[in-house]
Amino acid sequence: MKPGRKITLYHFCAAHDLRSILENGITEGCTPIWEAGKLRVERNTQWLTADSDPNRQSWNTQRALPYSRTAYRLTVNIPHSHRKKLIPAREFIERYPSENIGLVEGWLGSAYWCVFCGRIPPAWIAGYRDTRGTQGRR
């Protein structure tokens, strides 16, 4: 990768979250972590993927919610100067106790997942697409 070159990734969201994300950025991401038998939440962990296909986002296939978590695909350009905050998901989860590995292991598409540690401002969102066909630009 050339110095100064942006890193383009994708973030999927539910329709009811789109407006807030476009206005405020991707800021609500978190990761559930088990430590010493207790569950806690690691905040400011925005989950992204290099895979643009909503049908290969296995975390959305469980149908535990009454809405689609992949209704919109946002294109996110991470500036080269912030690349150190971007960590492959497998590497990120290895920072925590081993019982957490199931968050990133054994899921279709997980090889493409990464975590941005911090907040992603609205200016980094280059555009969005309704996964049913409508496209929007910023």
GROMACS .gro file of N, CA, C and O in nm:
model
  552
    1MET      N    1   0.084  -0.118   0.000
    1MET     CA    2   0.000   0.000   0.000
    1MET      C    3   0.089   0.125   0.000
    1MET      O    4   0.184   0.134   0.076
    2LYS      N    5   0.057   0.219  -0.086
    2LYS     CA    6   0.134   0.342  -0.094
    2LYS      C    7   0.099   0.434   0.022
    2LYS      O    8  -0.015   0.440   0.065
    3PRO      N    9   0.200   0.506   0.074
    3PRO     CA   10   0.171   0.602   0.182
    3PRO      C   11   0.064   0.702   0.137
    3PRO      O   12   0.064   0.748   0.023
    4GLY      N   13  -0.026   0.734   0.229
    4GLY     CA   14  -0.130   0.830   0.199
    4GLY      C   15  -0.253   0.772   0.132
    4GLY      O   16  -0.352   0.841   0.114
    5ARG      N   17  -0.248   0.646   0.096
    5ARG     CA   18  -0.361   0.584   0.027
    5ARG      C   19  -0.468   0.542   0.127
    5ARG      O   20  -0.438   0.479   0.228
    6LYS      N   21  -0.593   0.574   0.099
    6LYS     CA   22  -0.703   0.539   0.188
    6LYS      C   23  -0.731   0.388   0.182
    6LYS      O   24  -0.695   0.320   0.086
    7ILE      N   25  -0.796   0.340   0.285
    7ILE     CA   26  -0.836   0.199   0.293
    7ILE      C   27  -0.988   0.197   0.285
    7ILE      O   28  -1.056   0.254   0.370
    8THR      N   29  -1.042   0.132   0.183
    8THR     CA   30  -1.186   0.128   0.163
    8THR      C   31  -1.243  -0.003   0.218
    8THR      O   32  -1.199  -0.111   0.179
    9LEU      N   33  -1.340   0.011   0.309
    9LEU     CA   34  -1.406  -0.103   0.371
    9LEU      C   35  -1.556  -0.075   0.373
    9LEU      O   36  -1.601   0.030   0.327
   10TYR      N   37  -1.632  -0.168   0.430
   10TYR     CA   38  -1.778  -0.155   0.433
   10TYR      C   39  -1.831  -0.177   0.574
   10TYR      O   40  -1.773  -0.252   0.652
   11HIS      N   41  -1.941  -0.111   0.600
   11HIS     CA   42  -2.011  -0.128   0.726
   11HIS      C   43  -2.158  -0.147   0.691
   11HIS      O   44  -2.213  -0.068   0.613
   12PHE      N   45  -2.221  -0.248   0.746
   12PHE     CA   46  -2.363  -0.273   0.721
   12PHE      C   47  -2.444  -0.226   0.840
   12PHE      O   48  -2.397  -0.234   0.955
   13CYS      N   49  -2.565  -0.176   0.812
   13CYS     CA   50  -2.649  -0.130   0.922
   13CYS      C   51  -2.797  -0.149   0.889
   13CYS      O   52  -2.835  -0.167   0.774
   14ALA      N   53  -2.877  -0.144   0.993
   14ALA     CA   54  -3.023  -0.152   0.979
   14ALA      C   55  -3.074  -0.019   0.923
   14ALA      O   56  -3.012   0.086   0.941
   15ALA      N   57  -3.189  -0.023   0.858
   15ALA     CA   58  -3.247   0.099   0.799
   15ALA      C   59  -3.271   0.207   0.904
   15ALA      O   60  -3.247   0.325   0.878
   16HIS      N   61  -3.315   0.167   1.022
   16HIS     CA   62  -3.344   0.267   1.124
   16HIS      C   63  -3.218   0.333   1.182
   16HIS      O   64  -3.228   0.433   1.253
   17ASP      N   65  -3.100   0.282   1.151
   17ASP     CA   66  -2.975   0.341   1.199
   17ASP      C   67  -2.906   0.431   1.097
   17ASP      O   68  -2.814   0.505   1.132
   18LEU      N   69  -2.949   0.426   0.972
   18LEU     CA   70  -2.878   0.496   0.865
   18LEU      C   71  -2.867   0.646   0.889
   18LEU      O   72  -2.757   0.702   0.881
   19ARG      N   73  -2.975   0.712   0.917
   19ARG     CA   74  -2.974   0.858   0.932
   19ARG      C   75  -2.876   0.903   1.040
   19ARG      O   76  -2.796   0.994   1.021
   20SER      N   77  -2.883   0.838   1.154
   20SER     CA   78  -2.794   0.873   1.265
   20SER      C   79  -2.648   0.853   1.228
   20SER      O   80  -2.562   0.936   1.260
   21ILE      N   81  -2.618   0.744   1.160
   21ILE     CA   82  -2.480   0.716   1.119
   21ILE      C   83  -2.432   0.821   1.019
   21ILE      O   84  -2.320   0.871   1.031
   22LEU      N   85  -2.515   0.858   0.923
   22LEU     CA   86  -2.475   0.959   0.825
   22LEU      C   87  -2.451   1.094   0.891
   22LEU      O   88  -2.364   1.171   0.850
   23GLU      N   89  -2.527   1.124   0.996
   23GLU     CA   90  -2.512   1.253   1.066
   23GLU      C   91  -2.397   1.252   1.167
   23GLU      O   92  -2.327   1.351   1.182
   24ASN      N   93  -2.380   1.140   1.238
   24ASN     CA   94  -2.285   1.136   1.350
   24ASN      C   95  -2.163   1.049   1.327
   24ASN      O   96  -2.070   1.052   1.406
   25GLY      N   97  -2.165   0.967   1.223
   25GLY     CA   98  -2.057   0.873   1.199
   25GLY      C   99  -2.087   0.738   1.262
   25GLY      O  100  -2.194   0.715   1.317
   26ILE      N  101  -1.992   0.650   1.252
   26ILE     CA  102  -2.006   0.515   1.310
   26ILE      C  103  -1.940   0.524   1.447
   26ILE      O  104  -1.818   0.526   1.460
   27THR      N  105  -2.024   0.530   1.550
   27THR     CA  106  -1.975   0.561   1.684
   27THR      C  107  -2.024   0.467   1.793
   27THR      O  108  -1.976   0.472   1.906
   28GLU      N  109  -2.121   0.383   1.763
   28GLU     CA  110  -2.186   0.302   1.866
   28GLU      C  111  -2.135   0.158   1.871
   28GLU      O  112  -2.187   0.077   1.948
   29GLY      N  113  -2.035   0.125   1.790
   29GLY     CA  114  -1.986  -0.012   1.786
   29GLY      C  115  -1.928  -0.056   1.918
   29GLY      O  116  -1.864   0.021   1.990
   30CYS      N  117  -1.952  -0.183   1.949
   30CYS     CA  118  -1.898  -0.240   2.072
   30CYS      C  119  -1.879  -0.390   2.053
   30CYS      O  120  -1.931  -0.448   1.959
   31THR      N  121  -1.803  -0.448   2.142
   31THR     CA  122  -1.773  -0.591   2.135
   31THR      C  123  -1.797  -0.653   2.273
   31THR      O  124  -1.741  -0.606   2.372
   32PRO      N  125  -1.881  -0.757   2.280
   32PRO     CA  126  -1.901  -0.825   2.409
   32PRO      C  127  -1.778  -0.912   2.439
   32PRO      O  128  -1.732  -0.987   2.354
   33ILE      N  129  -1.725  -0.898   2.558
   33ILE     CA  130  -1.603  -0.970   2.598
   33ILE      C  131  -1.628  -1.043   2.730
   33ILE      O  132  -1.677  -0.984   2.827
   34TRP      N  133  -1.593  -1.171   2.730
   34TRP     CA  134  -1.597  -1.250   2.854
   34TRP      C  135  -1.461  -1.242   2.920
   34TRP      O  136  -1.359  -1.271   2.857
   35GLU      N  137  -1.459  -1.204   3.048
   35GLU     CA  138  -1.336  -1.202   3.127
   35GLU      C  139  -1.369  -1.247   3.268
   35GLU      O  140  -1.462  -1.192   3.330
   36ALA      N  141  -1.296  -1.345   3.315
   36ALA     CA  142  -1.314  -1.397   3.451
   36ALA      C  143  -1.460  -1.433   3.479
   36ALA      O  144  -1.513  -1.406   3.585
   37GLY      N  145  -1.526  -1.495   3.379
   37GLY     CA  146  -1.663  -1.539   3.396
   37GLY      C  147  -1.768  -1.430   3.392
   37GLY      O  148  -1.885  -1.456   3.416
   38LYS      N  149  -1.729  -1.309   3.360
   38LYS     CA  150  -1.823  -1.197   3.353
   38LYS      C  151  -1.821  -1.136   3.213
   38LYS      O  152  -1.716  -1.128   3.150
   39LEU      N  153  -1.937  -1.092   3.171
   39LEU     CA  154  -1.951  -1.028   3.040
   39LEU      C  155  -1.938  -0.876   3.057
   39LEU      O  156  -2.000  -0.817   3.145
   40ARG      N  157  -1.857  -0.817   2.973
   40ARG     CA  158  -1.844  -0.672   2.970
   40ARG      C  159  -1.845  -0.627   2.824
   40ARG      O  160  -1.838  -0.709   2.733
   41VAL      N  161  -1.854  -0.499   2.802
   41VAL     CA  162  -1.861  -0.445   2.667
   41VAL      C  163  -1.739  -0.358   2.639
   41VAL      O  164  -1.709  -0.267   2.717
   42GLU      N  165  -1.670  -0.388   2.532
   42GLU     CA  166  -1.557  -0.305   2.487
   42GLU      C  167  -1.615  -0.204   2.388
   42GLU      O  168  -1.659  -0.240   2.279
   43ARG      N  169  -1.622  -0.079   2.427
   43ARG     CA  170  -1.682   0.027   2.345
   43ARG      C  171  -1.581   0.080   2.242
   43ARG      O  172  -1.463   0.052   2.249
   44ASN      N  173  -1.633   0.160   2.149
   44ASN     CA  174  -1.551   0.221   2.044
   44ASN      C  175  -1.476   0.117   1.961
   44ASN      O  176  -1.360   0.134   1.928
   45THR      N  177  -1.545   0.010   1.930
   45THR     CA  178  -1.492  -0.093   1.841
   45THR      C  179  -1.590  -0.107   1.725
   45THR      O  180  -1.693  -0.171   1.736
   46GLN      N  181  -1.556  -0.040   1.616
   46GLN     CA  182  -1.644  -0.036   1.498
   46GLN      C  183  -1.606  -0.151   1.405
   46GLN      O  184  -1.492  -0.159   1.359
   47TRP      N  185  -1.702  -0.239   1.378
   47TRP     CA  186  -1.677  -0.357   1.297
   47TRP      C  187  -1.699  -0.324   1.149
   47TRP      O  188  -1.802  -0.270   1.110
   48LEU      N  189  -1.600  -0.360   1.068
   48LEU     CA  190  -1.601  -0.334   0.924
   48LEU      C  191  -1.566  -0.463   0.852
   48LEU      O  192  -1.520  -0.560   0.913
   49THR      N  193  -1.585  -0.463   0.721
   49THR     CA  194  -1.549  -0.579   0.641
   49THR      C  195  -1.497  -0.535   0.504
   49THR      O  196  -1.534  -0.429   0.455
   50ALA      N  197  -1.413  -0.618   0.446
   50ALA     CA  198  -1.366  -0.594   0.310
   50ALA      C  199  -1.461  -0.657   0.209
   50ALA      O  200  -1.448  -0.635   0.089
   51ASP      N  201  -1.558  -0.734   0.255
   51ASP     CA  202  -1.655  -0.803   0.168
   51ASP      C  203  -1.781  -0.717   0.153
   51ASP      O  204  -1.853  -0.694   0.250
   52SER      N  205  -1.809  -0.675   0.033
   52SER     CA  206  -1.923  -0.585   0.008
   52SER      C  207  -2.057  -0.656  -0.009
   52SER      O  208  -2.161  -0.590  -0.018
   53ASP      N  209  -2.058  -0.787  -0.010
   53ASP     CA  210  -2.180  -0.863  -0.035
   53ASP      C  211  -2.260  -0.886   0.094
   53ASP      O  212  -2.214  -0.956   0.184
   54PRO      N  213  -2.382  -0.830   0.104
   54PRO     CA  214  -2.462  -0.848   0.226
   54PRO      C  215  -2.503  -0.993   0.250
   54PRO      O  216  -2.530  -1.033   0.364
   55ASN      N  217  -2.504  -1.074   0.145
   55ASN     CA  218  -2.544  -1.215   0.159
   55ASN      C  219  -2.434  -1.302   0.219
   55ASN      O  220  -2.459  -1.417   0.255
   56ARG      N  221  -2.314  -1.247   0.230
   56ARG     CA  222  -2.204  -1.322   0.291
   56ARG      C  223  -2.169  -1.268   0.429
   56ARG      O  224  -2.061  -1.294   0.481
   57GLN      N  225  -2.262  -1.197   0.489
   57GLN     CA  226  -2.241  -1.146   0.625
   57GLN      C  227  -2.310  -1.243   0.720
   57GLN      O  228  -2.426  -1.226   0.755
   58SER      N  229  -2.240  -1.347   0.759
   58SER     CA  230  -2.301  -1.457   0.834
   58SER      C  231  -2.361  -1.413   0.967
   58SER      O  232  -2.455  -1.475   1.015
   59TRP      N  233  -2.311  -1.308   1.027
   59TRP     CA  234  -2.366  -1.259   1.154
   59TRP      C  235  -2.510  -1.213   1.137
   59TRP      O  236  -2.583  -1.202   1.234
   60ASN      N  237  -2.554  -1.186   1.016
   60ASN     CA  238  -2.691  -1.142   0.992
   60ASN      C  239  -2.784  -1.258   0.957
   60ASN      O  240  -2.903  -1.240   0.944
   61THR      N  241  -2.732  -1.375   0.941
   61THR     CA  242  -2.815  -1.488   0.896
   61THR      C  243  -2.892  -1.555   1.008
   61THR      O  244  -2.973  -1.643   0.981
   62GLN      N  245  -2.871  -1.517   1.131
   62GLN     CA  246  -2.934  -1.585   1.243
   62GLN      C  247  -3.081  -1.549   1.262
   62GLN      O  248  -3.154  -1.617   1.329
   63ARG      N  249  -3.125  -1.437   1.208
   63ARG     CA  250  -3.266  -1.395   1.214
   63ARG      C  251  -3.318  -1.380   1.357
   63ARG      O  252  -3.433  -1.405   1.386
   64ALA      N  253  -3.232  -1.337   1.446
   64ALA     CA  254  -3.272  -1.317   1.585
   64ALA      C  255  -3.346  -1.185   1.603
   64ALA      O  256  -3.411  -1.164   1.705
   65LEU      N  257  -3.336  -1.097   1.506
   65LEU     CA  258  -3.401  -0.966   1.514
   65LEU      C  259  -3.510  -0.955   1.409
   65LEU      O  260  -3.501  -1.016   1.303
   66PRO      N  261  -3.611  -0.873   1.433
   66PRO     CA  262  -3.721  -0.859   1.338
   66PRO      C  263  -3.692  -0.764   1.221
   66PRO      O  264  -3.783  -0.719   1.154
   67TYR      N  265  -3.565  -0.731   1.197
   67TYR     CA  266  -3.527  -0.641   1.088
   67TYR      C  267  -3.391  -0.685   1.034
   67TYR      O  268  -3.318  -0.760   1.098
   68SER      N  269  -3.357  -0.635   0.917
   68SER     CA  270  -3.230  -0.668   0.855
   68SER      C  271  -3.119  -0.579   0.908
   68SER      O  272  -3.130  -0.456   0.906
   69ARG      N  273  -3.012  -0.640   0.952
   69ARG     CA  274  -2.894  -0.564   0.995
   69ARG      C  275  -2.804  -0.531   0.877
   69ARG      O  276  -2.700  -0.467   0.894
   70THR      N  277  -2.844  -0.573   0.756
   70THR     CA  278  -2.768  -0.542   0.636
   70THR      C  279  -2.851  -0.464   0.534
   70THR      O  280  -2.824  -0.468   0.415
   71ALA      N  281  -2.952  -0.392   0.580
   71ALA     CA  282  -3.038  -0.316   0.489
   71ALA      C  283  -2.959  -0.212   0.410
   71ALA      O  284  -2.988  -0.185   0.294
   72TYR      N  285  -2.855  -0.156   0.472
   72TYR     CA  286  -2.770  -0.058   0.405
   72TYR      C  287  -2.625  -0.097   0.418
   72TYR      O  288  -2.580  -0.142   0.523
   73ARG      N  289  -2.553  -0.077   0.308
   73ARG     CA  290  -2.408  -0.097   0.306
   73ARG      C  291  -2.343   0.040   0.290
   73ARG      O  292  -2.370   0.111   0.194
   74LEU      N  293  -2.261   0.077   0.385
   74LEU     CA  294  -2.190   0.204   0.379
   74LEU      C  295  -2.047   0.179   0.332
   74LEU      O  296  -1.984   0.082   0.376
   75THR      N  297  -2.000   0.263   0.244
   75THR     CA  298  -1.861   0.258   0.199
   75THR      C  299  -1.783   0.354   0.287
   75THR      O  300  -1.817   0.472   0.296
   76VAL      N  301  -1.681   0.302   0.352
   76VAL     CA  302  -1.603   0.379   0.448
   76VAL      C  303  -1.459   0.386   0.401
   76VAL      O  304  -1.397   0.284   0.372
   77ASN      N  305  -1.407   0.508   0.391
   77ASN     CA  306  -1.268   0.529   0.353
   77ASN      C  307  -1.188   0.571   0.476
   77ASN      O  308  -1.203   0.682   0.526
   78ILE      N  309  -1.105   0.480   0.524
   78ILE     CA  310  -1.020   0.507   0.639
   78ILE      C  311  -0.892   0.574   0.588
   78ILE      O  312  -0.821   0.517   0.505
   79PRO      N  313  -0.863   0.695   0.635
   79PRO     CA  314  -0.739   0.760   0.591
   79PRO      C  315  -0.616   0.679   0.630
   79PRO      O  316  -0.613   0.615   0.737
   80HIS      N  317  -0.516   0.683   0.546
   80HIS     CA  318  -0.392   0.610   0.571
   80HIS      C  319  -0.333   0.647   0.707
   80HIS      O  320  -0.278   0.561   0.778
   81SER      N  321  -0.349   0.772   0.747
   81SER     CA  322  -0.293   0.818   0.874
   81SER      C  323  -0.361   0.754   0.996
   81SER      O  324  -0.308   0.764   1.107
   82HIS      N  325  -0.474   0.687   0.977
   82HIS     CA  326  -0.545   0.621   1.088
   82HIS      C  327  -0.540   0.468   1.077
   82HIS      O  328  -0.609   0.398   1.150
   83ARG      N  329  -0.458   0.416   0.991
   83ARG     CA  330  -0.453   0.271   0.965
   83ARG      C  331  -0.415   0.189   1.087
   83ARG      O  332  -0.454   0.074   1.100
   84LYS      N  333  -0.339   0.246   1.181
   84LYS     CA  334  -0.298   0.170   1.299
   84LYS      C  335  -0.414   0.140   1.393
   84LYS      O  336  -0.404   0.052   1.477
   85LYS      N  337  -0.525   0.211   1.377
   85LYS     CA  338  -0.645   0.185   1.458
   85LYS      C  339  -0.729   0.074   1.397
   85LYS      O  340  -0.827   0.032   1.457
   86LEU      N  341  -0.692   0.028   1.279
   86LEU     CA  342  -0.765  -0.075   1.207
   86LEU      C  343  -0.694  -0.209   1.226
   86LEU      O  344  -0.577  -0.224   1.189
   87ILE      N  345  -0.764  -0.305   1.288
   87ILE     CA  346  -0.702  -0.432   1.327
   87ILE      C  347  -0.783  -0.548   1.270
   87ILE      O  348  -0.907  -0.550   1.285
   88PRO      N  349  -0.719  -0.646   1.206
   88PRO     CA  350  -0.793  -0.764   1.163
   88PRO      C  351  -0.867  -0.824   1.283
   88PRO      O  352  -0.813  -0.829   1.395
   89ALA      N  353  -0.990  -0.869   1.262
   89ALA     CA  354  -1.074  -0.917   1.373
   89ALA      C  355  -1.007  -1.028   1.452
   89ALA      O  356  -1.015  -1.030   1.576
   90ARG      N  357  -0.944  -1.120   1.385
   90ARG     CA  358  -0.878  -1.231   1.455
   90ARG      C  359  -0.769  -1.179   1.549
   90ARG      O  360  -0.756  -1.220   1.664
   91GLU      N  361  -0.690  -1.086   1.499
   91GLU     CA  362  -0.583  -1.027   1.580
   91GLU      C  363  -0.642  -0.946   1.696
   91GLU      O  364  -0.591  -0.951   1.809
   92PHE      N  365  -0.750  -0.875   1.671
   92PHE     CA  366  -0.815  -0.796   1.775
   92PHE      C  367  -0.864  -0.885   1.889
   92PHE      O  368  -0.839  -0.858   2.006
   93ILE      N  369  -0.931  -0.995   1.856
   93ILE     CA  370  -0.991  -1.079   1.959
   93ILE      C  371  -0.885  -1.157   2.037
   93ILE      O  372  -0.909  -1.197   2.152
   94GLU      N  373  -0.768  -1.175   1.980
   94GLU     CA  374  -0.660  -1.246   2.050
   94GLU      C  375  -0.605  -1.164   2.167
   94GLU      O  376  -0.529  -1.217   2.248
   95ARG      N  377  -0.644  -1.040   2.179
   95ARG     CA  378  -0.604  -0.957   2.294
   95ARG      C  379  -0.677  -0.998   2.421
   95ARG      O  380  -0.641  -0.956   2.530
   96TYR      N  381  -0.783  -1.074   2.405
   96TYR     CA  382  -0.874  -1.107   2.515
   96TYR      C  383  -0.865  -1.256   2.548
   96TYR      O  384  -0.807  -1.334   2.473
   97PRO      N  385  -0.926  -1.298   2.659
   97PRO     CA  386  -0.923  -1.441   2.695
   97PRO      C  387  -0.973  -1.530   2.581
   97PRO      O  388  -1.059  -1.489   2.501
   98SER      N  389  -0.922  -1.651   2.576
   98SER     CA  390  -0.948  -1.743   2.464
   98SER      C  391  -1.095  -1.778   2.444
   98SER      O  392  -1.135  -1.814   2.333
   99GLU      N  393  -1.179  -1.767   2.547
   99GLU     CA  394  -1.321  -1.801   2.529
   99GLU      C  395  -1.393  -1.703   2.436
   99GLU      O  396  -1.505  -1.729   2.393
  100ASN      N  397  -1.327  -1.595   2.396
  100ASN     CA  398  -1.387  -1.498   2.305
  100ASN      C  399  -1.362  -1.528   2.158
  100ASN      O  400  -1.420  -1.462   2.072
  101ILE      N  401  -1.280  -1.625   2.127
  101ILE     CA  402  -1.243  -1.653   1.987
  101ILE      C  403  -1.364  -1.687   1.900
  101ILE      O  404  -1.364  -1.661   1.780
  102GLY      N  405  -1.471  -1.739   1.959
  102GLY     CA  406  -1.591  -1.772   1.883
  102GLY      C  407  -1.658  -1.651   1.818
  102GLY      O  408  -1.741  -1.667   1.729
  103LEU      N  409  -1.623  -1.533   1.860
  103LEU     CA  410  -1.678  -1.412   1.797
  103LEU      C  411  -1.630  -1.397   1.653
  103LEU      O  412  -1.698  -1.336   1.571
  104VAL      N  413  -1.511  -1.448   1.625
  104VAL     CA  414  -1.453  -1.429   1.491
  104VAL      C  415  -1.414  -1.559   1.421
  104VAL      O  416  -1.372  -1.555   1.307
  105GLU      N  417  -1.430  -1.671   1.485
  105GLU     CA  418  -1.389  -1.797   1.425
  105GLU      C  419  -1.512  -1.880   1.389
  105GLU      O  420  -1.607  -1.889   1.466
  106GLY      N  421  -1.510  -1.940   1.271
  106GLY     CA  422  -1.617  -2.029   1.230
  106GLY      C  423  -1.736  -1.962   1.164
  106GLY      O  424  -1.840  -2.024   1.145
  107TRP      N  425  -1.723  -1.835   1.129
  107TRP     CA  426  -1.831  -1.761   1.064
  107TRP      C  427  -1.793  -1.736   0.918
  107TRP      O  428  -1.681  -1.694   0.889
  108LEU      N  429  -1.888  -1.756   0.829
  108LEU     CA  430  -1.867  -1.724   0.689
  108LEU      C  431  -1.834  -1.575   0.677
  108LEU      O  432  -1.903  -1.491   0.733
  109GLY      N  433  -1.727  -1.544   0.610
  109GLY     CA  434  -1.688  -1.405   0.588
  109GLY      C  435  -1.599  -1.345   0.695
  109GLY      O  436  -1.549  -1.234   0.679
  110SER      N  437  -1.576  -1.418   0.804
  110SER     CA  438  -1.499  -1.360   0.914
  110SER      C  439  -1.354  -1.328   0.877
  110SER      O  440  -1.292  -1.244   0.940
  111ALA      N  441  -1.303  -1.391   0.774
  111ALA     CA  442  -1.166  -1.363   0.730
  111ALA      C  443  -1.152  -1.219   0.679
  111ALA      O  444  -1.042  -1.165   0.673
  112TYR      N  445  -1.264  -1.158   0.645
  112TYR     CA  446  -1.264  -1.021   0.591
  112TYR      C  447  -1.297  -0.915   0.697
  112TYR      O  448  -1.298  -0.797   0.666
  113TRP      N  449  -1.326  -0.956   0.818
  113TRP     CA  450  -1.366  -0.862   0.922
  113TRP      C  451  -1.245  -0.791   0.982
  113TRP      O  452  -1.137  -0.848   0.996
  114CYS      N  453  -1.268  -0.667   1.022
  114CYS     CA  454  -1.167  -0.593   1.096
  114CYS      C  455  -1.238  -0.499   1.192
  114CYS      O  456  -1.359  -0.475   1.180
  115VAL      N  457  -1.164  -0.448   1.287
  115VAL     CA  458  -1.218  -0.361   1.389
  115VAL      C  459  -1.141  -0.229   1.385
  115VAL      O  460  -1.018  -0.229   1.385
  116PHE      N  461  -1.215  -0.121   1.380
  116PHE     CA  462  -1.154   0.011   1.391
  116PHE      C  463  -1.171   0.054   1.536
  116PHE      O  464  -1.284   0.066   1.585
  117CYS      N  465  -1.062   0.076   1.604
  117CYS     CA  466  -1.066   0.116   1.745
  117CYS      C  467  -1.075   0.269   1.753
  117CYS      O  468  -0.975   0.339   1.737
  118GLY      N  469  -1.195   0.316   1.772
  118GLY     CA  470  -1.220   0.460   1.776
  118GLY      C  471  -1.353   0.489   1.710
  118GLY      O  472  -1.434   0.399   1.686
  119ARG      N  473  -1.375   0.614   1.681
  119ARG     CA  474  -1.499   0.657   1.615
  119ARG      C  475  -1.470   0.691   1.470
  119ARG      O  476  -1.365   0.748   1.440
  120ILE      N  477  -1.563   0.658   1.384
  120ILE     CA  478  -1.548   0.687   1.242
  120ILE      C  479  -1.636   0.808   1.211
  120ILE      O  480  -1.759   0.800   1.220
  121PRO      N  481  -1.575   0.922   1.176
  121PRO     CA  482  -1.654   1.043   1.150
  121PRO      C  483  -1.736   1.034   1.021
  121PRO      O  484  -1.700   0.958   0.930
  122PRO      N  485  -1.844   1.111   1.012
  122PRO     CA  486  -1.928   1.108   0.892
  122PRO      C  487  -1.851   1.138   0.763
  122PRO      O  488  -1.885   1.083   0.658
  123ALA      N  489  -1.749   1.219   0.771
  123ALA     CA  490  -1.672   1.256   0.652
  123ALA      C  491  -1.602   1.135   0.588
  123ALA      O  492  -1.570   1.139   0.468
  124TRP      N  493  -1.580   1.030   0.662
  124TRP     CA  494  -1.515   0.911   0.608
  124TRP      C  495  -1.614   0.819   0.537
  124TRP      O  496  -1.574   0.721   0.475
  125ILE      N  497  -1.742   0.846   0.549
  125ILE     CA  498  -1.843   0.763   0.482
  125ILE      C  499  -1.862   0.821   0.342
  125ILE      O  500  -1.917   0.929   0.324
  126ALA      N  501  -1.814   0.747   0.242
  126ALA     CA  502  -1.813   0.796   0.104
  126ALA      C  503  -1.949   0.782   0.036
  126ALA      O  504  -1.980   0.854  -0.058
  127GLY      N  505  -2.029   0.689   0.082
  127GLY     CA  506  -2.160   0.668   0.022
  127GLY      C  507  -2.230   0.552   0.089
  127GLY      O  508  -2.175   0.488   0.180
  128TYR      N  509  -2.351   0.526   0.044
  128TYR     CA  510  -2.427   0.414   0.100
  128TYR      C  511  -2.514   0.356  -0.009
  128TYR      O  512  -2.542   0.419  -0.110
  129ARG      N  513  -2.556   0.233   0.015
  129ARG     CA  514  -2.639   0.161  -0.081
  129ARG      C  515  -2.743   0.081  -0.005
  129ARG      O  516  -2.709   0.005   0.085
  130ASP      N  517  -2.868   0.101  -0.044
  130ASP     CA  518  -2.974   0.014   0.006
  130ASP      C  519  -2.945  -0.121  -0.059
  130ASP      O  520  -2.932  -0.129  -0.180
  131THR      N  521  -2.933  -0.223   0.019
  131THR     CA  522  -2.896  -0.353  -0.038
  131THR      C  523  -3.005  -0.410  -0.128
  131THR      O  524  -2.984  -0.510  -0.195
  132ARG      N  525  -3.118  -0.341  -0.133
  132ARG     CA  526  -3.225  -0.377  -0.226
  132ARG      C  527  -3.220  -0.293  -0.352
  132ARG      O  528  -3.305  -0.301  -0.437
  133GLY      N  529  -3.114  -0.204  -0.364
  133GLY     CA  530  -3.093  -0.135  -0.491
  133GLY      C  531  -3.073   0.014  -0.492
  133GLY      O  532  -3.012   0.066  -0.583
  134THR      N  533  -3.117   0.090  -0.395
  134THR     CA  534  -3.105   0.236  -0.399
  134THR      C  535  -2.965   0.276  -0.353
  134THR      O  536  -2.914   0.223  -0.256
  135GLN      N  537  -2.907   0.373  -0.421
  135GLN     CA  538  -2.773   0.417  -0.389
  135GLN      C  539  -2.775   0.564  -0.352
  135GLN      O  540  -2.850   0.642  -0.407
  136GLY      N  541  -2.691   0.604  -0.259
  136GLY     CA  542  -2.682   0.744  -0.219
  136GLY      C  543  -2.537   0.787  -0.205
  136GLY      O  544  -2.451   0.705  -0.176
  137ARG      N  545  -2.511   0.911  -0.231
  137ARG     CA  546  -2.376   0.967  -0.217
  137ARG      C  547  -2.382   1.080  -0.116
  137ARG      O  548  -2.486   1.143  -0.099
  138ARG      N  549  -2.272   1.110  -0.059
  138ARG     CA  550  -2.262   1.219   0.040
  138ARG      C  551  -2.235   1.347  -0.031
  138ARG      O  552  -2.182   1.356  -0.134
   0.00000   0.00000   0.00000
